[in-house]
mmCIF file of C-alpha atoms and ligand atoms in Angstrom:
data_model
loop_
_atom_site.group_PDB
_atom_site.id
_atom_site.type_symbol
_atom_site.label_atom_id
_atom_site.label_comp_id
_atom_site.label_asym_id
_atom_site.label_seq_id
_atom_site.Cartn_x
_atom_site.Cartn_y
_atom_site.Cartn_z
ATOM 1 C CA MET Y 1262 18.985 -126.826 -134.118
ATOM 2 C CA ARG Y 1263 21.412 -123.990 -133.577
ATOM 3 C CA LEU Y 1264 24.182 -124.154 -131.295
ATOM 4 C CA ASN Y 1265 24.867 -121.139 -129.305
ATOM 5 C CA VAL Y 1266 28.496 -121.368 -129.654
ATOM 6 C CA VAL Y 1267 30.558 -118.447 -128.425
ATOM 7 C CA THR Y 1268 33.159 -117.794 -131.535
ATOM 8 C CA THR Y 1269 36.582 -115.929 -131.168
ATOM 9 C CA ARG Y 1270 37.199 -115.133 -134.451
ATOM 10 C CA TYR Y 1271 35.168 -113.725 -137.497
ATOM 11 C CA THR Y 1272 33.937 -116.655 -140.172
ATOM 12 C CA ARG Y 1273 36.239 -117.006 -143.185
ATOM 13 C CA THR Y 1274 33.805 -115.302 -145.346
ATOM 14 C CA ALA Y 1275 33.511 -112.220 -142.999
ATOM 15 C CA ILE Y 1276 37.542 -111.861 -143.084
ATOM 16 C CA GLY Y 1277 37.699 -112.335 -146.902
ATOM 17 C CA LEU Y 1278 35.248 -109.735 -147.566
ATOM 18 C CA HIS Y 1279 36.482 -107.502 -144.982
ATOM 19 C CA TRP Y 1280 40.040 -107.375 -146.724
ATOM 20 C CA LEU Y 1281 38.855 -107.380 -150.321
ATOM 21 C CA ILE Y 1282 36.460 -104.608 -149.716
ATOM 22 C CA ALA Y 1283 39.387 -102.664 -147.507
ATOM 23 C CA VAL Y 1284 41.676 -103.017 -150.909
ATOM 24 C CA LEU Y 1285 39.066 -102.004 -153.168
ATOM 25 C CA ILE Y 1286 37.997 -99.243 -151.148
ATOM 26 C CA ILE Y 1287 41.695 -97.917 -150.913
ATOM 27 C CA VAL Y 1288 42.421 -98.265 -154.679
ATOM 28 C CA ALA Y 1289 39.263 -96.637 -155.468
ATOM 29 C CA PHE Y 1290 39.907 -93.572 -153.006
ATOM 30 C CA ALA Y 1291 43.684 -93.304 -154.537
ATOM 31 C CA LEU Y 1292 42.327 -93.302 -158.202
ATOM 32 C CA GLY Y 1293 39.633 -90.720 -157.207
ATOM 33 C CA TRP Y 1294 42.223 -88.568 -155.251
ATOM 34 C CA THR Y 1295 44.578 -88.777 -158.112
ATOM 35 C CA MET Y 1296 42.483 -88.037 -161.318
ATOM 36 C CA ALA Y 1297 40.354 -85.480 -159.676
ATOM 37 C CA ASP Y 1298 43.670 -83.352 -160.304
ATOM 38 C CA MET Y 1299 44.262 -84.509 -163.968
ATOM 39 C CA GLU Y 1300 43.668 -82.521 -166.967
ATOM 40 C CA ASN Y 1301 40.749 -83.981 -169.269
ATOM 41 C CA SER Y 1302 42.190 -86.557 -171.389
ATOM 42 C CA PRO Y 1303 41.041 -90.160 -172.667
ATOM 43 C CA ARG Y 1304 43.534 -91.363 -169.803
ATOM 44 C CA LYS Y 1305 41.364 -89.433 -167.116
ATOM 45 C CA LEU Y 1306 37.985 -90.708 -168.456
ATOM 46 C CA ARG Y 1307 39.437 -94.532 -168.152
ATOM 47 C CA TRP Y 1308 40.307 -93.632 -164.905
ATOM 48 C CA ILE Y 1309 36.888 -92.487 -164.057
ATOM 49 C CA SER Y 1310 35.407 -95.475 -165.508
ATOM 50 C CA TRP Y 1311 37.586 -97.537 -163.625
ATOM 51 C CA HIS Y 1312 36.884 -95.700 -160.547
ATOM 52 C CA LYS Y 1313 33.219 -96.347 -160.891
ATOM 53 C CA TRP Y 1314 33.610 -99.783 -161.421
ATOM 54 C CA LEU Y 1315 35.502 -100.609 -158.484
ATOM 55 C CA GLY Y 1316 32.839 -98.322 -156.568
ATOM 56 C CA ILE Y 1317 30.037 -100.257 -157.803
ATOM 57 C CA THR Y 1318 31.872 -103.537 -156.785
ATOM 58 C CA VAL Y 1319 32.438 -102.209 -153.686
ATOM 59 C CA LEU Y 1320 28.820 -101.278 -152.996
ATOM 60 C CA GLY Y 1321 27.536 -104.690 -154.068
ATOM 61 C CA LEU Y 1322 30.021 -106.671 -152.049
ATOM 62 C CA THR Y 1323 29.154 -104.499 -149.154
ATOM 63 C CA ALA Y 1324 25.582 -105.580 -149.372
ATOM 64 C CA VAL Y 1325 26.382 -109.538 -149.635
ATOM 65 C CA ARG Y 1326 28.666 -108.747 -146.517
ATOM 66 C CA LEU Y 1327 25.920 -107.194 -144.293
ATOM 67 C CA LEU Y 1328 23.402 -109.991 -145.228
ATOM 68 C CA TRP Y 1329 26.146 -112.240 -144.001
ATOM 69 C CA ARG Y 1330 27.137 -110.444 -141.162
ATOM 70 C CA LEU Y 1331 23.255 -110.665 -140.026
ATOM 71 C CA GLY Y 1332 23.313 -114.145 -140.004
ATOM 72 C CA HIS Y 1333 26.770 -114.290 -138.303
ATOM 73 C CA PRO Y 1334 27.166 -112.218 -135.016
ATOM 74 C CA ALA Y 1335 30.672 -110.698 -134.746
ATOM 75 C CA PRO Y 1336 32.657 -112.715 -132.025
ATOM 76 C CA ALA Y 1337 32.879 -111.160 -128.596
ATOM 77 C CA LEU Y 1338 35.797 -108.745 -127.752
ATOM 78 C CA PRO Y 1339 38.166 -109.762 -125.076
ATOM 79 C CA ALA Y 1340 36.964 -109.409 -121.443
ATOM 80 C CA SER Y 1341 39.697 -107.075 -121.132
ATOM 81 C CA VAL Y 1342 38.271 -104.501 -123.308
ATOM 82 C CA PRO Y 1343 36.440 -101.668 -121.130
ATOM 83 C CA LEU Y 1344 32.630 -101.382 -122.137
ATOM 84 C CA TRP Y 1345 33.088 -98.002 -123.562
ATOM 85 C CA GLN Y 1346 35.748 -99.167 -125.877
ATOM 86 C CA GLN Y 1347 33.288 -102.179 -127.059
ATOM 87 C CA LYS Y 1348 30.617 -99.352 -127.597
ATOM 88 C CA ALA Y 1349 33.014 -97.520 -129.717
ATOM 89 C CA ALA Y 1350 34.072 -100.052 -131.661
ATOM 90 C CA GLU Y 1351 30.509 -100.841 -132.393
ATOM 91 C CA GLY Y 1352 29.999 -97.179 -133.364
ATOM 92 C CA VAL Y 1353 32.904 -96.999 -135.700
ATOM 93 C CA HIS Y 1354 31.671 -100.526 -137.209
ATOM 94 C CA PHE Y 1355 28.310 -99.119 -137.856
ATOM 95 C CA LEU Y 1356 29.853 -95.786 -139.159
ATOM 96 C CA LEU Y 1357 31.903 -97.753 -141.543
ATOM 97 C CA TYR Y 1358 28.880 -99.832 -143.022
ATOM 98 C CA GLY Y 1359 27.135 -96.711 -143.546
ATOM 99 C CA LEU Y 1360 29.786 -95.241 -145.327
ATOM 100 C CA MET Y 1361 30.424 -98.097 -147.691
ATOM 101 C CA PHE Y 1362 27.034 -97.731 -148.907
ATOM 102 C CA ALA Y 1363 26.662 -94.113 -149.114
ATOM 103 C CA ILE Y 1364 29.880 -93.401 -150.731
ATOM 104 C CA PRO Y 1365 29.203 -95.373 -153.869
ATOM 105 C CA LEU Y 1366 25.368 -94.249 -153.862
ATOM 106 C CA SER Y 1367 26.364 -90.458 -153.786
ATOM 107 C CA GLY Y 1368 29.197 -91.278 -156.626
ATOM 108 C CA TRP Y 1369 26.437 -92.987 -158.640
ATOM 109 C CA LEU Y 1370 23.875 -90.356 -157.857
ATOM 110 C CA PHE Y 1371 26.730 -87.655 -158.769
ATOM 111 C CA SER Y 1372 27.385 -89.389 -161.902
ATOM 112 C CA SER Y 1373 23.748 -89.690 -163.228
ATOM 113 C CA ALA Y 1374 23.036 -85.824 -161.895
ATOM 114 C CA ARG Y 1375 25.690 -85.129 -164.395
ATOM 115 C CA GLY Y 1376 24.302 -86.956 -167.072
ATOM 116 C CA PHE Y 1377 26.890 -89.752 -167.258
ATOM 117 C CA SER Y 1378 25.195 -92.873 -166.944
ATOM 118 C CA VAL Y 1379 27.549 -96.088 -165.666
ATOM 119 C CA VAL Y 1380 28.506 -98.881 -167.603
ATOM 120 C CA TYR Y 1381 29.453 -101.178 -165.100
ATOM 121 C CA LEU Y 1382 32.721 -103.337 -166.585
ATOM 122 C CA GLY Y 1383 31.759 -101.319 -169.903
ATOM 123 C CA ILE Y 1384 29.213 -104.228 -170.517
ATOM 124 C CA LEU Y 1385 26.122 -103.733 -168.112
ATOM 125 C CA PRO Y 1386 24.303 -100.407 -168.486
ATOM 126 C CA LEU Y 1387 23.018 -99.537 -165.017
ATOM 127 C CA PRO Y 1388 20.257 -97.030 -164.751
ATOM 128 C CA ASP Y 1389 20.222 -93.586 -163.844
ATOM 129 C CA LEU Y 1390 19.281 -92.969 -160.241
ATOM 130 C CA ILE Y 1391 18.084 -89.357 -160.984
ATOM 131 C CA GLY Y 1392 17.470 -87.111 -163.753
ATOM 132 C CA ALA Y 1393 20.437 -84.629 -165.076
ATOM 133 C CA ASN Y 1394 20.448 -81.591 -162.999
ATOM 134 C CA GLU Y 1395 23.660 -79.660 -163.045
ATOM 135 C CA GLU Y 1396 23.065 -77.838 -159.394
ATOM 136 C CA LEU Y 1397 22.024 -81.148 -157.832
ATOM 137 C CA GLY Y 1398 25.188 -82.618 -159.763
ATOM 138 C CA ASP Y 1399 27.664 -79.831 -157.925
ATOM 139 C CA TRP Y 1400 26.228 -80.572 -154.717
ATOM 140 C CA LEU Y 1401 26.578 -84.324 -154.792
ATOM 141 C CA HIS Y 1402 30.082 -83.835 -155.817
ATOM 142 C CA THR Y 1403 30.629 -82.098 -152.724
ATOM 143 C CA VAL Y 1404 28.743 -84.656 -150.716
ATOM 144 C CA HIS Y 1405 30.853 -87.704 -152.258
ATOM 145 C CA ILE Y 1406 34.002 -85.720 -151.465
ATOM 146 C CA GLY Y 1407 32.628 -84.846 -147.730
ATOM 147 C CA LEU Y 1408 31.807 -88.619 -147.381
ATOM 148 C CA ASN Y 1409 35.432 -89.416 -148.485
ATOM 149 C CA TYR Y 1410 36.904 -86.890 -145.842
ATOM 150 C CA THR Y 1411 34.590 -88.755 -143.296
ATOM 151 C CA LEU Y 1412 35.717 -92.439 -144.464
ATOM 152 C CA LEU Y 1413 39.475 -91.253 -144.031
ATOM 153 C CA ALA Y 1414 38.987 -90.050 -140.268
ATOM 154 C CA VAL Y 1415 36.963 -93.231 -139.113
ATOM 155 C CA PHE Y 1416 39.554 -95.309 -141.256
ATOM 156 C CA GLY Y 1417 42.559 -93.716 -138.968
ATOM 157 C CA ALA Y 1418 40.426 -94.483 -136.145
ATOM 158 C CA HIS Y 1419 39.716 -97.918 -136.912
ATOM 159 C CA VAL Y 1420 43.131 -98.696 -138.027
ATOM 160 C CA GLY Y 1421 44.731 -96.947 -134.984
ATOM 161 C CA ALA Y 1422 42.822 -99.053 -132.725
ATOM 162 C CA ALA Y 1423 43.581 -102.478 -134.082
ATOM 163 C CA LEU Y 1424 47.034 -101.591 -134.144
ATOM 164 C CA LYS Y 1425 47.294 -100.274 -130.661
ATOM 165 C CA HIS Y 1426 45.148 -103.295 -129.686
ATOM 166 C CA HIS Y 1427 48.029 -105.483 -131.175
ATOM 167 C CA PHE Y 1428 51.236 -103.656 -130.412
ATOM 168 C CA ILE Y 1429 50.198 -101.754 -127.007
ATOM 169 C CA GLU Y 1430 47.550 -103.771 -125.322
ATOM 170 C CA ARG Y 1431 48.672 -107.028 -126.690
ATOM 171 C CA ASP Y 1432 45.496 -108.928 -126.892
ATOM 172 C CA ASP Y 1433 43.922 -110.604 -129.964
ATOM 173 C CA VAL Y 1434 41.535 -108.217 -131.496
ATOM 174 C CA LEU Y 1435 43.583 -108.100 -134.878
ATOM 175 C CA ALA Y 1436 44.214 -111.745 -134.960
ATOM 176 C CA ARG Y 1437 40.042 -111.954 -134.995
ATOM 177 C CA MET Y 1438 40.290 -110.523 -138.453
ATOM 178 C CA VAL Y 1439 43.995 -111.766 -139.625
ATOM 179 C CA PRO Y 1440 43.576 -115.511 -139.769
ATOM 180 C CA TRP Y 1441 47.680 -115.906 -139.905
ATOM 181 C CA LEU Y 1442 48.323 -114.104 -136.806
ATOM 182 C CA GLU Y 1443 49.579 -115.878 -133.375
ATOM 183 C CA ARG Y 1444 46.912 -115.897 -130.887
ATOM 184 C CA LYS Y 1445 48.120 -114.505 -127.597
ATOM 185 C CA GLY Y 1446 45.224 -115.459 -125.320
HETATM 186 C C1 HEM O 821 34.393 -97.196 -152.930
HETATM 187 C C2 HEM O 821 33.944 -96.210 -153.144
HETATM 188 C C3 HEM O 821 34.378 -95.013 -153.705
HETATM 189 C C4 HEM O 821 35.575 -94.109 -152.936
HETATM 190 C C5 HEM O 821 36.391 -94.453 -151.993
HETATM 191 C C6 HEM O 821 35.156 -93.092 -154.038
HETATM 192 C C7 HEM O 821 36.444 -91.870 -153.855
HETATM 193 C C8 HEM O 821 36.585 -90.751 -154.436
HETATM 194 C C9 HEM O 821 37.091 -89.621 -154.213
HETATM 195 C C10 HEM O 821 38.463 -89.548 -153.299
HETATM 196 C C11 HEM O 821 37.003 -88.775 -155.299
HETATM 197 C C12 HEM O 821 38.014 -87.769 -155.785
HETATM 198 C C13 HEM O 821 37.301 -86.506 -155.030
HETATM 199 C C14 HEM O 821 37.775 -85.054 -155.355
HETATM 200 O O1 HEM O 821 38.893 -84.600 -154.469
HETATM 201 O O2 HEM O 821 37.577 -84.242 -156.185
HETATM 202 C C15 HEM O 821 36.012 -89.237 -156.104
HETATM 203 C C16 HEM O 821 35.820 -88.462 -157.088
HETATM 204 C C17 HEM O 821 34.577 -89.189 -158.079
HETATM 205 N N1 HEM O 821 34.040 -90.249 -157.944
HETATM 206 FE FE1 HEM O 821 34.098 -91.797 -156.411
HETATM 207 N N2 HEM O 821 34.520 -93.000 -154.927
HETATM 208 C C18 HEM O 821 33.898 -94.226 -155.201
HETATM 209 C C19 HEM O 821 32.613 -94.542 -155.618
HETATM 210 C C20 HEM O 821 32.089 -93.934 -156.691
HETATM 211 C C21 HEM O 821 31.511 -94.529 -157.654
HETATM 212 C C22 HEM O 821 30.406 -95.748 -157.356
HETATM 213 C C23 HEM O 821 31.073 -93.316 -158.782
HETATM 214 C C24 HEM O 821 30.071 -93.435 -159.643
HETATM 215 C C25 HEM O 821 29.373 -94.339 -160.262
HETATM 216 C C26 HEM O 821 31.923 -92.503 -158.397
HETATM 217 C C27 HEM O 821 32.034 -91.303 -159.240
HETATM 218 C C28 HEM O 821 33.361 -90.315 -158.945
HETATM 219 C C29 HEM O 821 33.226 -89.671 -159.885
HETATM 220 C C30 HEM O 821 32.362 -88.907 -161.184
HETATM 221 C C31 HEM O 821 34.300 -88.456 -159.369
HETATM 222 C C32 HEM O 821 34.567 -87.321 -159.965
HETATM 223 C C33 HEM O 821 35.778 -87.181 -161.039
HETATM 224 C C34 HEM O 821 36.100 -85.878 -161.464
HETATM 225 O O3 HEM O 821 35.426 -85.269 -162.104
HETATM 226 O O4 HEM O 821 37.327 -85.817 -161.378
HETATM 227 N N3 HEM O 821 32.648 -92.859 -157.348
HETATM 228 N N4 HEM O 821 35.696 -90.447 -155.647
HETATM 229 C C1 HEM O 822 38.936 -99.028 -145.931
HETATM 230 C C2 HEM O 822 39.089 -100.026 -145.379
HETATM 231 C C3 HEM O 822 38.297 -100.739 -144.116
HETATM 232 C C4 HEM O 822 36.976 -100.960 -143.859
HETATM 233 C C5 HEM O 822 35.969 -100.066 -144.547
HETATM 234 C C6 HEM O 822 36.925 -101.616 -142.482
HETATM 235 C C7 HEM O 822 35.562 -101.906 -141.993
HETATM 236 C C8 HEM O 822 35.388 -102.778 -140.877
HETATM 237 C C9 HEM O 822 33.685 -103.184 -140.254
HETATM 238 C C10 HEM O 822 32.738 -102.369 -140.874
HETATM 239 C C11 HEM O 822 34.462 -104.050 -139.136
HETATM 240 C C12 HEM O 822 33.409 -104.681 -138.482
HETATM 241 C C13 HEM O 822 33.048 -106.153 -138.941
HETATM 242 C C14 HEM O 822 31.721 -106.642 -138.603
HETATM 243 O O1 HEM O 822 31.495 -106.297 -137.200
HETATM 244 O O2 HEM O 822 30.831 -107.072 -139.298
HETATM 245 C C15 HEM O 822 35.918 -104.127 -139.204
HETATM 246 C C16 HEM O 822 36.627 -105.324 -138.274
HETATM 247 C C17 HEM O 822 37.716 -105.028 -138.007
HETATM 248 N N1 HEM O 822 38.711 -104.285 -139.011
HETATM 249 FE FE1 HEM O 822 38.404 -103.162 -140.636
HETATM 250 N N2 HEM O 822 38.178 -102.223 -142.068
HETATM 251 C C18 HEM O 822 39.037 -101.493 -142.959
HETATM 252 C C19 HEM O 822 40.192 -101.806 -142.824
HETATM 253 C C20 HEM O 822 41.090 -102.027 -141.857
HETATM 254 C C21 HEM O 822 42.551 -102.135 -141.877
HETATM 255 C C22 HEM O 822 43.592 -101.739 -142.556
HETATM 256 C C23 HEM O 822 42.640 -102.868 -140.434
HETATM 257 C C24 HEM O 822 44.104 -103.413 -139.873
HETATM 258 C C25 HEM O 822 45.121 -102.551 -139.582
HETATM 259 C C26 HEM O 822 41.322 -103.574 -139.624
HETATM 260 C C27 HEM O 822 41.235 -104.280 -138.708
HETATM 261 C C28 HEM O 822 39.762 -104.689 -138.176
HETATM 262 C C29 HEM O 822 39.713 -105.451 -137.078
HETATM 263 C C30 HEM O 822 40.704 -106.072 -136.261
HETATM 264 C C31 HEM O 822 38.446 -105.841 -137.029
HETATM 265 C C32 HEM O 822 37.722 -106.676 -135.771
HETATM 266 C C33 HEM O 822 37.503 -105.501 -134.779
HETATM 267 C C34 HEM O 822 36.799 -106.089 -133.798
HETATM 268 O O3 HEM O 822 36.011 -106.843 -133.846
HETATM 269 O O4 HEM O 822 36.147 -104.956 -132.982
HETATM 270 N N3 HEM O 822 40.401 -102.876 -140.867
HETATM 271 N N4 HEM O 822 36.172 -103.333 -140.296
#
């Protein structure tokens, strides 16, 4: 029998996956941004490999996270949060999930189109998602960059909202995702 308990915090698994994936995305983003301006060199190739492995790890962990989330609904927001903000938060979270899939997939498609297969962690060859095609590769590169700029904007709104709740509204929204924070309510 499943009890309908109202929870006030995300599960440990959801919290662990949220922060692990957030760190991996930030490192992958910083690496991608830095390597884009590097001259071709063995160092750049190494960085591109690490970037791909980080991105594929994000893709796998996001799939696990989504499956977990489908069985464990998000805790209700404090009643003080207006309905439009609750809907906005839902929309932002939906977009973030979409980007966590779309960004690594666009990178993988882009690599395949450029004729570079992905060998995960240097040991596990992954299949090419599409055949080599230079024009499509250029377009997918643009898509990969565009999606990353979108992430930057959505990430800014997400973090801004979390910090506003904590420091201005002074409610428990951030504490739902940060277990060591003292609860206010
Ligand atoms: C969390 C996932 C990912 C993030 C946040 C991310 C982010 C980025 C960023 C910011 C750039 C620099 C774009 C530019 O200004 O030119 C980039 C480039 C690139 N990404 Fe990703 N990426 C991710 C996943 C992947 C994956 C899974 C692959 C391939 C399997 C991939 C392949 C590439 C490649 C090949 C480049 C271009 C490198 C170059 O030629 O300079 N990315 N990525
Ligand atoms: C790239 C980095 C990040 C991504 C992709 C991300 C993504 C997400 C997603 C998808 C959710 C919804 C979880 C669910 O309902 O299953 C969420 C919740 C949350 N995140 Fe993030 N997050 C990131 C970084 C951050 C940072 C840096 C902070 C804090 C400053 C933060 C604070 C929160 C909070 C407080 C919640 C719960 C909000 C609520 O329940 O309405 N996140 N995040």
